[in-house]
XYZ file of C-alpha atoms in Angstrom:
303
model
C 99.164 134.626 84.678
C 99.199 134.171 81.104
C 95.052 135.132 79.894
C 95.133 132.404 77.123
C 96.336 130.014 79.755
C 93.757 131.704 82.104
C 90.946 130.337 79.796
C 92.406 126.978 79.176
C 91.755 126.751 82.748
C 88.609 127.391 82.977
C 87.824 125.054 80.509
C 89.439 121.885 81.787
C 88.150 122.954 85.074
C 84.707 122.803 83.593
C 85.137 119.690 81.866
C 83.488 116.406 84.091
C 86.354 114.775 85.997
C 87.057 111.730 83.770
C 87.152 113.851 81.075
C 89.762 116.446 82.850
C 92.061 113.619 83.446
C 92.170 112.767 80.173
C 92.653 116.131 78.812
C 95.720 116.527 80.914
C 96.854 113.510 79.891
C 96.473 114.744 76.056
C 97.835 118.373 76.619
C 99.723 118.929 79.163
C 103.443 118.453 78.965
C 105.846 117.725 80.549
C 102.701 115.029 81.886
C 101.910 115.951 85.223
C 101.815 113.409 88.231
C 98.251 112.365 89.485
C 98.955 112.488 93.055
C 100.459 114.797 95.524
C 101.216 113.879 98.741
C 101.447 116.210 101.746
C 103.297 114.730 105.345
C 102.015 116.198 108.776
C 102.999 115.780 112.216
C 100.727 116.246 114.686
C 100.684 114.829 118.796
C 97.541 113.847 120.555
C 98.406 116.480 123.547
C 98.745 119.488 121.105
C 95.775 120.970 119.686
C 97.556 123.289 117.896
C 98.720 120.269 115.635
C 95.299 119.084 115.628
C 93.719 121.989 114.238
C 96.198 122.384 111.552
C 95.207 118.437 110.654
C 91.937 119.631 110.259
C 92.358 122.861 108.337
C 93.221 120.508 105.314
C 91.070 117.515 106.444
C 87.749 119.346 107.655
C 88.530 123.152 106.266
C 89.791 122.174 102.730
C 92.826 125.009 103.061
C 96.215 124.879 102.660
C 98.642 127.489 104.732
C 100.856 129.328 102.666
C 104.300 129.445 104.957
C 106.838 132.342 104.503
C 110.416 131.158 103.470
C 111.593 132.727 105.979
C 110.290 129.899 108.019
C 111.640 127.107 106.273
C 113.270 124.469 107.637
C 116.224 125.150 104.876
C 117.953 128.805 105.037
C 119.093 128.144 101.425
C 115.663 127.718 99.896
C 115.096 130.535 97.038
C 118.749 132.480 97.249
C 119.847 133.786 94.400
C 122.809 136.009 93.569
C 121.523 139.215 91.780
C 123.967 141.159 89.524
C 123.720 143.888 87.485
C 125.986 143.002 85.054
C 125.649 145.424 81.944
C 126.947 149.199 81.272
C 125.852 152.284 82.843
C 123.560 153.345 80.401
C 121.431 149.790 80.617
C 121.865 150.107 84.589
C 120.298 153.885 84.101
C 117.383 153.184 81.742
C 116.346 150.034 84.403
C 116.696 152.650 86.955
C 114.205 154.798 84.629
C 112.106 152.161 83.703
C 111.362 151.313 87.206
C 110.233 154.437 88.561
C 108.133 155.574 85.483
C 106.168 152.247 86.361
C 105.845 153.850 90.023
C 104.568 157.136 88.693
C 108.188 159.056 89.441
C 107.739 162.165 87.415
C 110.172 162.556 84.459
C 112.604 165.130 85.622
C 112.742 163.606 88.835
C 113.643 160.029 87.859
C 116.093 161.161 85.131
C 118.289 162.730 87.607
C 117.568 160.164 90.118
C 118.799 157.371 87.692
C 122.000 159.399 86.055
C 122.983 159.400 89.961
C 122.334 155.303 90.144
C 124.230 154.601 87.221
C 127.219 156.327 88.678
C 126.642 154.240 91.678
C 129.606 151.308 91.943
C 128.366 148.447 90.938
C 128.890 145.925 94.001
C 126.718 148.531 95.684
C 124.216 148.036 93.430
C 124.085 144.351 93.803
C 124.451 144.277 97.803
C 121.065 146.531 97.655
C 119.354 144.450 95.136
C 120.366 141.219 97.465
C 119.043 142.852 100.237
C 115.859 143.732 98.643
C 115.129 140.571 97.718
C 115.614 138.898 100.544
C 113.061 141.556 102.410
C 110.803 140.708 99.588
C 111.084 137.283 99.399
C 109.704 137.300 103.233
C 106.396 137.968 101.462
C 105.987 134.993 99.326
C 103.608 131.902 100.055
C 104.542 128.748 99.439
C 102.624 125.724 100.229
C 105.058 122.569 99.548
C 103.968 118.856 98.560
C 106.044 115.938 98.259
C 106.454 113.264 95.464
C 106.115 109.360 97.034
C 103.840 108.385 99.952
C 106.346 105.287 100.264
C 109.375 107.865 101.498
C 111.147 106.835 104.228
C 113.169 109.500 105.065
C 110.242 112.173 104.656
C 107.754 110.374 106.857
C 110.983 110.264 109.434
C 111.297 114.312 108.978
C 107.846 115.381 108.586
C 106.007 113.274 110.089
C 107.399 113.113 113.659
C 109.418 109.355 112.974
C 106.025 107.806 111.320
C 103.539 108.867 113.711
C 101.847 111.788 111.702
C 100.087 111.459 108.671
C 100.459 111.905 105.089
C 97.723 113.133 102.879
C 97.311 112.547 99.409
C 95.752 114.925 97.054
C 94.246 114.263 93.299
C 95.321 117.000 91.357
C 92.319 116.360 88.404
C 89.783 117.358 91.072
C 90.685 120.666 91.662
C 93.095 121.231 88.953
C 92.190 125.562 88.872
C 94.203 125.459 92.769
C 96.518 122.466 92.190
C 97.980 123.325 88.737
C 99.836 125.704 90.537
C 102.236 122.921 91.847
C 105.266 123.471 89.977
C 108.496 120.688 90.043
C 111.554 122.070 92.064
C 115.018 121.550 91.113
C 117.883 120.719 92.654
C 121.101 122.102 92.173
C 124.611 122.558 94.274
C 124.963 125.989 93.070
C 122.502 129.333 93.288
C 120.521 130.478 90.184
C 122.030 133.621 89.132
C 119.425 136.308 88.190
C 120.408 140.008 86.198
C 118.765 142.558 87.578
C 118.940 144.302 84.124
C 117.856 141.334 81.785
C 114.724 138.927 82.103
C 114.639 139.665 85.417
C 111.172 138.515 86.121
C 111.726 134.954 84.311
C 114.543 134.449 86.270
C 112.773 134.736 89.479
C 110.925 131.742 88.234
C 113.911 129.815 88.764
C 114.828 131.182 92.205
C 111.390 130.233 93.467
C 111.845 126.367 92.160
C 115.053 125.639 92.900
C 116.703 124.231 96.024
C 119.989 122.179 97.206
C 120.791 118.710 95.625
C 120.449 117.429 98.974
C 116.560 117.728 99.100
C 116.121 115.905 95.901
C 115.019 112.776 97.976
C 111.779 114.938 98.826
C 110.732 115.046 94.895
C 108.965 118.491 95.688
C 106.103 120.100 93.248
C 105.415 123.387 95.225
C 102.440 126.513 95.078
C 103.797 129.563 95.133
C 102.039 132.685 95.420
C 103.550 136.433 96.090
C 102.327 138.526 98.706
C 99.941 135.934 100.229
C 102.937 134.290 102.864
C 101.021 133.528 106.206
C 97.928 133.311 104.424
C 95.031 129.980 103.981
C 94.533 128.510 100.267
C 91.226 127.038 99.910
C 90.934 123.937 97.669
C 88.273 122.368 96.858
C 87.141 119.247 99.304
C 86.848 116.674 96.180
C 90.571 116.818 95.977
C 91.363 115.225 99.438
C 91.197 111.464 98.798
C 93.025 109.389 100.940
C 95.171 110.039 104.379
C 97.745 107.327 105.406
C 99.071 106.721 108.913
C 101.999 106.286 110.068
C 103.644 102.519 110.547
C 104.322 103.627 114.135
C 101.197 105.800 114.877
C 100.052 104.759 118.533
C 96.492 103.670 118.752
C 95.702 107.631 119.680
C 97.085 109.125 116.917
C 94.952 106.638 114.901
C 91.726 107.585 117.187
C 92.493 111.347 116.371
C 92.885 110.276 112.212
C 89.715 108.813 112.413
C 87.415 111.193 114.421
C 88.745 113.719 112.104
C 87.553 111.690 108.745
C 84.561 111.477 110.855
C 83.835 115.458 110.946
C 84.508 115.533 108.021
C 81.530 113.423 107.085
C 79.448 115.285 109.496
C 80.380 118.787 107.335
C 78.967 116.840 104.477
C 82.134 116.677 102.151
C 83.105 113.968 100.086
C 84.552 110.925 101.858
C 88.732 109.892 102.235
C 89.740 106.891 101.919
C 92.270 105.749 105.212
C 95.686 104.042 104.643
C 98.321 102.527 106.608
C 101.798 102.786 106.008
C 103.450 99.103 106.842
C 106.875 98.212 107.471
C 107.929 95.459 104.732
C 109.004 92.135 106.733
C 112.191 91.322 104.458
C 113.261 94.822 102.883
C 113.419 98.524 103.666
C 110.211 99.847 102.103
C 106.521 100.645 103.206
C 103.863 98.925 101.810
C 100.526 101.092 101.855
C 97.419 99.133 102.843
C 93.456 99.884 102.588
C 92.679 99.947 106.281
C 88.770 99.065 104.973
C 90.557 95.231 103.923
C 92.975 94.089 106.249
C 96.422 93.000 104.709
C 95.164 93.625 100.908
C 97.546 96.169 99.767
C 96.921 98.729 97.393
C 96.573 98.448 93.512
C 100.048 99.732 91.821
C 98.467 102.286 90.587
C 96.974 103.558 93.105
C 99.806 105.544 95.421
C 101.931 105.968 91.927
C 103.005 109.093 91.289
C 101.981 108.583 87.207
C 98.700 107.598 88.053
């Protein structure tokens, strides 16, 4: 990470909370969206699920999945070339193992015998590396609207799960990290011999037009795949049920909010997610006041 933006950071993070939201307002562009939402399934006779409700509700941590485990095969391919001459294909070669500590007369043979290596060769073990590597990445993925449809129907078992929404001011050091994906009907192409770390950049971010209903902002984070992301518990504020939660699913929501309160960390406020009468929507209401929905402003993604 960039040190200058390291200490920007820091800063902001330091700053009291109505004045971090109005310095990222001020200086952060593209503007960044208030809210980010996060859609769970969990069933009343798994535990499993439970316990994975409460690592975010109770625990304040996020789990970092591996892409490998994504729902999506296509997530993060790229096609690697190495499209240049011999001699840039050789110094890359070079370059690379100095950086491992290859000793000088060892890696200059080694990499006039790679740059005699045909070329498709090249790029079929570059694919292949990646792919092992890209096993290792965490990524922690959150969605866009609370008022989705089709993602409370496909990650939140048909609107009986949950959907949590985060603030991203109140822990801004952890949720900064939440970068927009794109969608595109084609791969990202990424040269192994030029900018080859920016490019990855765009590998990690992008994924199939088809998913752009999902409005994804994702964390990703090399080497930690499989692994918890604490965040802090200030940045939890609200969970909303789903419009055809069963009364236990609701029983579970609440006793959950409920240890929560017991651990001492800040309170969440509950929603409901409501079926509109006369058009396919949701409407999101304060479960505190019955049938008074929510302020605009409130679920928005602007904030």
């Amino acid at each position: 990470m960039d040190t200058n933006f390291q200490l920007w950071l820091r800063r902001v993070s330091a700053l009291p909370y109505f004045e971090r939201r109005l310095a990222l307002a001020r200086w952060v562009r593209p503007r960044l969206h208030r809210f980010l939402y996060k859609y769970k399934s969990f069933s009343p006779a798994d535990d499993r699920s439970i316990d994975h409700l409460r690592d975010i509700v109770v625990r304040s941590r996020l789990w970092l999945s591996s892409p490998i485990d994504f729902n999506d095969p296509f997530d993060m391919s790229a096609s690697i070339v190495a499209a240049g001459t011999a001699r840039e294909r050789r110094d890359r070669f070079d370059a690379l193992a100095k950086a491992n500590g290859v000793k000088w007369r060892e890696r200059k043979l080694a990499a006039k015998k790679f740059a005699r290596r045909p070329v498709g060769d090249i790029e079929e073990e570059l694919q292949s590396s990646y792919q092992r590597n890209l096993e290792d990445v965490g990524v922690f993925s959150f969605a866009g609207d609370a008022r989705s449809i089709l993602m409370w129907s496909h990650y939140a078992n048909n609107h009986t799960g949950v959907c949590f929404q985060f603030e991203r001011a109140r822990d801004f050091a952890t949720l900064s990290g939440a970068l927009t994906v794109e969608y595109s009907a084609e791969y990202p192409e990424v040269n192994w011999l030029t900018e080859f770390a920016e490019s990855l950049g765009k590998v990690l971010l992008r994924k199939h037009e088809g998913w752009a209903y999902e409005m994804e902002e994702r964390i990703v984070r090399p080497g930690d795949a499989r692994k918890h992301l604490s965040f802090a518990p200030a940045a939890l504020v609200g969970m909303i049920i789903g419009c055809r939660a069963h009364q236990q699913h609701r029983e579970l929501a609440q006793a959950l909010l409920e240890e929560r309160a017991q651990a001492g960390l800040p309170a969440v406020k509950l929603y409901e997610a409501v079926q509109h009468r006369t058009e396919y929507r949701l409407s999101i209401v304060n479960t505190d006041f019955t049938n008074k929905l929510l302020n605009a402003d409130v679920l928005s993604r602007a904030g």
